[in-house]
XYZ file of N, CA and C in Angstrom:
207
model
N -17.779 -1.935 21.210
C -18.212 -2.726 20.072
C -17.608 -2.188 18.777
N -17.547 -0.858 18.654
C -16.975 -0.272 17.438
C -15.496 -0.627 17.299
N -14.769 -0.598 18.407
C -13.347 -0.929 18.377
C -13.134 -2.371 17.932
N -13.992 -3.280 18.392
C -13.886 -4.678 17.978
C -14.134 -4.819 16.486
N -15.116 -4.092 15.982
C -15.448 -4.129 14.557
C -14.290 -3.577 13.731
N -13.697 -2.488 14.190
C -12.570 -1.869 13.486
C -11.370 -2.811 13.469
N -11.072 -3.443 14.588
C -9.946 -4.369 14.662
C -10.158 -5.550 13.720
N -11.382 -6.061 13.658
C -11.695 -7.176 12.760
C -11.522 -6.753 11.304
N -11.987 -5.558 10.970
C -11.850 -5.044 9.607
C -10.375 -4.888 9.244
N -9.583 -4.329 10.151
C -8.156 -4.157 9.895
C -7.474 -5.501 9.683
N -7.851 -6.497 10.438
C -7.282 -7.834 10.275
C -7.648 -8.419 8.915
N -8.876 -8.207 8.480
C -9.307 -8.711 7.173
C -8.572 -8.009 6.041
N -8.399 -6.700 6.155
C -7.662 -5.953 5.126
C -6.214 -6.427 5.081
N -5.601 -6.589 6.224
C -4.219 -7.062 6.290
C -4.075 -8.442 5.653
N -4.995 -9.337 5.928
C -4.956 -10.682 5.347
C -5.128 -10.633 3.830
N -6.002 -9.768 3.352
C -6.225 -9.627 1.911
C -4.966 -9.123 1.218
N -4.320 -8.133 1.797
C -3.085 -7.604 1.225
C -2.006 -8.673 1.208
N -1.876 -9.408 2.278
C -0.873 -10.466 2.363
C -1.078 -11.517 1.280
N -2.322 -11.847 0.993
C -2.616 -12.849 -0.033
C -2.456 -12.310 -1.445
N -2.799 -11.043 -1.679
C -2.825 -10.524 -3.047
C -1.507 -9.908 -3.498
N -0.694 -9.390 -2.609
C 0.525 -8.707 -3.010
C 1.468 -9.580 -3.826
N 1.660 -10.854 -3.485
C 2.548 -11.671 -4.322
C 2.032 -11.862 -5.745
N 0.795 -11.581 -6.007
C 0.212 -11.749 -7.344
C 0.089 -10.428 -8.099
N 0.491 -9.333 -7.483
C 0.339 -8.015 -8.076
C 1.608 -7.615 -8.816
N 1.428 -7.003 -9.998
C 2.565 -6.603 -10.832
C 2.401 -5.154 -11.297
N 3.515 -4.571 -11.695
C 3.521 -3.279 -12.373
C 3.701 -3.549 -13.860
N 2.868 -2.934 -14.677
C 2.941 -3.094 -16.129
C 3.386 -1.764 -16.725
N 4.482 -1.796 -17.488
C 4.971 -0.601 -18.178
C 4.877 -0.847 -19.672
N 4.340 0.124 -20.373
C 4.171 0.006 -21.819
C 4.788 1.212 -22.500
N 5.363 0.969 -23.669
C 5.862 2.053 -24.517
C 5.013 2.036 -25.788
N 4.387 3.173 -26.072
C 3.536 3.303 -27.256
C 3.957 4.546 -28.021
N 3.420 4.728 -29.198
C 3.785 5.882 -30.021
C 3.420 7.206 -29.352
N 2.416 7.192 -28.474
C 2.029 8.418 -27.782
C 2.742 8.595 -26.447
N 3.700 7.710 -26.123
C 4.491 7.857 -24.911
C 4.378 6.668 -23.980
N 5.078 6.754 -22.857
C 5.064 5.645 -21.900
C 3.780 5.622 -21.081
N 3.431 4.437 -20.635
C 2.254 4.235 -19.774
C 2.639 3.295 -18.652
N 1.939 3.413 -17.548
C 2.190 2.524 -16.420
C 0.864 2.147 -15.776
N 0.774 0.925 -15.324
C -0.430 0.457 -14.660
C -0.095 -0.726 -13.779
N -1.106 -1.317 -13.213
C -0.899 -2.496 -12.385
C -1.640 -3.666 -13.007
N -1.332 -4.845 -12.520
C -1.995 -6.038 -13.005
C -1.973 -7.113 -11.937
N -2.633 -8.214 -12.232
C -2.699 -9.341 -11.317
C -2.337 -10.609 -12.088
N -1.452 -11.407 -11.505
C -1.080 -12.679 -12.120
C -2.254 -13.642 -11.977
N -2.763 -14.093 -13.117
C -3.889 -15.025 -13.151
C -3.391 -16.469 -13.198
N -2.370 -16.719 -14.019
C -1.805 -18.057 -14.171
C -0.303 -17.903 -14.396
N 0.490 -18.124 -13.362
C 1.933 -17.908 -13.471
C 2.610 -18.926 -14.381
N 2.068 -20.123 -14.484
C 2.671 -21.142 -15.348
C 2.544 -20.764 -16.819
N 1.416 -20.161 -17.183
C 1.192 -19.761 -18.575
C 1.518 -18.293 -18.824
N 1.870 -17.557 -17.777
C 2.230 -16.146 -17.931
C 1.046 -15.239 -18.184
N -0.123 -15.578 -17.659
C -1.318 -14.767 -17.875
C -1.449 -13.690 -16.802
N -1.580 -12.448 -17.268
C -1.710 -11.303 -16.366
C -2.927 -10.498 -16.788
N -3.741 -10.129 -15.816
C -4.909 -9.281 -16.057
C -4.513 -7.833 -15.772
N -4.714 -6.954 -16.754
C -4.406 -5.536 -16.591
C -5.413 -4.717 -17.389
N -5.303 -3.420 -17.327
C -6.238 -2.540 -18.032
C -5.865 -2.402 -19.506
N -6.862 -2.439 -20.347
C -6.659 -2.355 -21.788
C -5.989 -1.047 -22.187
N -6.372 0.054 -21.545
C -5.807 1.345 -21.942
C -4.311 1.441 -21.660
N -3.793 0.589 -20.795
C -2.354 0.595 -20.523
C -1.595 -0.083 -21.665
N -2.115 -1.175 -22.193
C -1.381 -1.956 -23.191
C -1.823 -1.713 -24.633
N -2.952 -1.065 -24.844
C -3.469 -0.844 -26.183
C -2.472 -0.062 -27.035
N -2.057 -0.632 -28.147
C -1.154 0.032 -29.078
C 0.296 0.067 -28.635
N 0.644 -0.702 -27.613
C 2.020 -0.692 -27.103
C 2.980 -1.371 -28.069
N 4.175 -0.804 -28.185
C 5.249 -1.401 -28.978
C 6.066 -2.377 -28.133
N 6.108 -2.124 -26.828
C 6.814 -3.020 -25.921
C 6.163 -2.975 -24.546
N 6.298 -4.078 -23.827
C 5.739 -4.203 -22.489
C 6.792 -4.766 -21.553
N 6.755 -4.327 -20.314
C 7.556 -4.967 -19.273
C 6.680 -5.140 -18.039
N 6.933 -6.225 -17.329
C 6.135 -6.556 -16.151
C 7.077 -6.853 -15.004
N 6.791 -6.265 -13.856
C 7.583 -6.510 -12.648
C 6.674 -6.843 -11.484
N 7.090 -7.792 -10.693
C 6.347 -8.134 -9.477
C 6.662 -7.111 -8.399
N 5.675 -6.815 -7.551
C 5.913 -5.988 -6.392
C 6.749 -6.792 -5.399
N 7.711 -6.144 -4.795
C 8.532 -6.845 -3.810
C 8.591 -6.051 -2.537
């Protein structure tokens, strides 16, 4: 029974990764205190909306975003 539960969990994790990876990005910021890096999630690709952590982008002079491939 435990093996069946583990296999089901692994399948669910694999499916979640498959669905979310195309929406995941790396966010790089340059600020006066140095470079920062974080991750984000594409919320609306048509409008270019990305959800990321405030501490990564706060006070940034420039930002770059790359999709995971």
